[in-house]
Amino acid sequence: MDAHSRGRADEIDPADQWVLNPQTGNYELRLDRSAGQPRTQAPSRPRRSASAAPTPAPASAPAETPVPGQRRRRAPEEAGGGQVPPQRRRKRKQGTSRKKKVLLWTGGTMAFVLVGGAAGAYALYNKLNNNLDVVDVVGKNTDAGFAKGKAFNILVIGTDKRTGEGNAGYGDKNSPGHADTTILFHVSKDRTNATALSIPRDMKTDIPECETRQSDGTIKTIPAETDVRFNVSLGQNGRDPGCVMRTVEELTGVAVDHFMMADFNAVKEMTTAVGGVKVCVEKAVNDPKSHLKLPAGESVIQGEQALAFVRTRHSFGNESDLDRIKVQQQFLSSMIRQMKSDDTLTDPGKLLDLANAATSALTVDSGIGSLTKLQGLAGELSSIDTKNIAFTTLPVIDNPAEKIRATVVPDPVKAPQLYAMLQSDTSLTEVKKKQQDAKNAQAALLKGTRSTAAEVRVDVYNGSGIRGAAQSTINWLQNDQGVNRSTNKSNAPEKAAKTTLTYAPNQADQARKLADMMGLPATALQPGTQDAGEREPMTLVLGADFKGAGVPVTGPAKAPKDLEKVAADKQVCAK
């Protein structure tokens, strides 16, 4: 509809006056079709044309053809109160402010520029795409995509390699870098929640043999190492991020689908791109080593100050790497909130700066090694509420092999429980409806009395394929649980896919007790039809789902006791 139909020229909305014709790719003036006037193609530059205006203007005031984003000048008769035909007049739209219209117009223009296929958009896409460094992980298929109804795991690696201007004061000089910060990011199959598991850099572990592709295309095999610090899984001896992936898989039993690696510049550039990240400290900080200076309370930090915040080891807690991990988790939680805030999502400039900073700082595997694939990943993560993103640290204990406690090892009880939660896709925030339904079904089947541990009689067969599984289970049952009437019956006649517990009706209270101990699902229970003799034991066959003595077969319904975790929607003050 043209200017006359609006009554007042200063109320003309450019988005109402000009539209994009998808057939021609040009903006066209939208006129009143009822008047029998065709659409007019927008000129490439402003020009005067009397034929473009519905009402001829006097020679002294020639009409201008409107262009997108410009208001048409009113002719003298309009200014003097000339009448607009009643049938051509329409009311101004209600409920939409001028500010909102401008935002809609601007947003539409940005969308056109970024994804409309224009030369500028193509150049921008190529720039962001070419920012990425891509590593081919040898022997691992990372190109499977994100299957619906399937959980996936991304390993986020922060390296301390000195790269970029101003980073000479960080990391080891001339070092190829280490896995300085490592987070296993598990995304649930229903995309309702995520768990971010930090792995301490000073934890002793085994690093498996891994293959890396060299610059000339050849493949180099790097031998395994045992009982070394986790952080040497990257950089040292030529190890690439694929070696870190394999190390984490062997450690946790969780398949890692992709990795994202960033250096010091990522923190500096991304915090600057979003206009700073809010942090909180309980007391004022003045660390001469990291040059971090902050007053007590909340501050907004970016650039060098943000990097100093996540790198300092002398400002919080007992100055250990474990306390630094807590601070990093709090920082990342705040950064996620800032990225998902309206201040960022509605600011095209911030979004573009953030995209440029993120792609410039990232090294990724080929499965997410393009802007399009990263957009696909962002789509998978977009529906997760920050309150359902839980940060936690792998439970560890002091290394018992050391007199001077410089390293740690995984907690032999709590760590396997946490691994089992990730393997079974159990949320630390307990938001999953399907899990609750499963718990209800199991509770209904297991409803009833329980015997004492001393009353449980059970024969244990190993059908898991894991050597020594039956004996380790017997040791755990007798020494930790008080089930002294348990016997190792060695290997089952054949391997079993699932763990099963066969029992008689009069052993139901024993079965419920043992199921509680071992975290057996309702489907594992196989009640018989005839009562057993007074001293007759139940039969437990360990299957391929057996993960270790004391580790629930289905995965714990709740996190290990005393496990510290931080929800990404909470502001926590470092202390």
mmCIF file of C-alpha atoms in Angstrom, residues 12 19 41 82 109 155 181 206 218 235 250 266 274 286 292 295 302 316 337 351 380 410 444 461 484 493 547:
data_model
loop_
_atom_site.group_PDB
_atom_site.id
_atom_site.type_symbol
_atom_site.label_atom_id
_atom_site.label_comp_id
_atom_site.label_asym_id
_atom_site.label_seq_id
_atom_site.Cartn_x
_atom_site.Cartn_y
_atom_site.Cartn_z
ATOM 1 C CA ILE A 12 4.844 5.050 6.649
ATOM 2 C CA VAL A 19 8.550 -6.353 -0.096
ATOM 3 C CA GLN A 41 10.399 -2.880 -9.125
ATOM 4 C CA GLY A 82 -5.751 17.217 0.892
ATOM 5 C CA THR A 109 17.177 -7.025 6.907
ATOM 6 C CA LEU A 155 34.907 -33.004 24.956
ATOM 7 C CA THR A 181 41.165 -27.615 31.237
ATOM 8 C CA ASP A 206 46.541 -44.340 31.963
ATOM 9 C CA THR A 218 50.969 -40.090 7.156
ATOM 10 C CA GLY A 235 50.459 -32.080 23.034
ATOM 11 C CA GLU A 250 38.904 -45.416 28.669
ATOM 12 C CA ALA A 266 39.069 -17.830 23.389
ATOM 13 C CA VAL A 274 29.540 -10.368 24.638
ATOM 14 C CA ASN A 286 44.938 -8.903 44.315
ATOM 15 C CA LEU A 292 43.985 -10.236 38.803
ATOM 16 C CA PRO A 295 36.840 -5.778 44.566
ATOM 17 C CA GLN A 302 36.464 -9.338 29.919
ATOM 18 C CA PHE A 316 40.640 -18.878 45.961
ATOM 19 C CA ARG A 337 23.824 -17.036 30.903
ATOM 20 C CA LEU A 351 26.313 -11.955 17.730
ATOM 21 C CA GLU A 380 20.625 -29.312 19.559
ATOM 22 C CA PRO A 410 39.656 -41.117 40.854
ATOM 23 C CA ALA A 444 5.700 -50.855 41.875
ATOM 24 C CA TYR A 461 27.833 -66.368 37.992
ATOM 25 C CA ASN A 484 28.151 -63.097 53.843
ATOM 26 C CA PRO A 493 27.491 -71.421 30.763
ATOM 27 C CA LYS A 547 29.994 -52.059 35.012
#
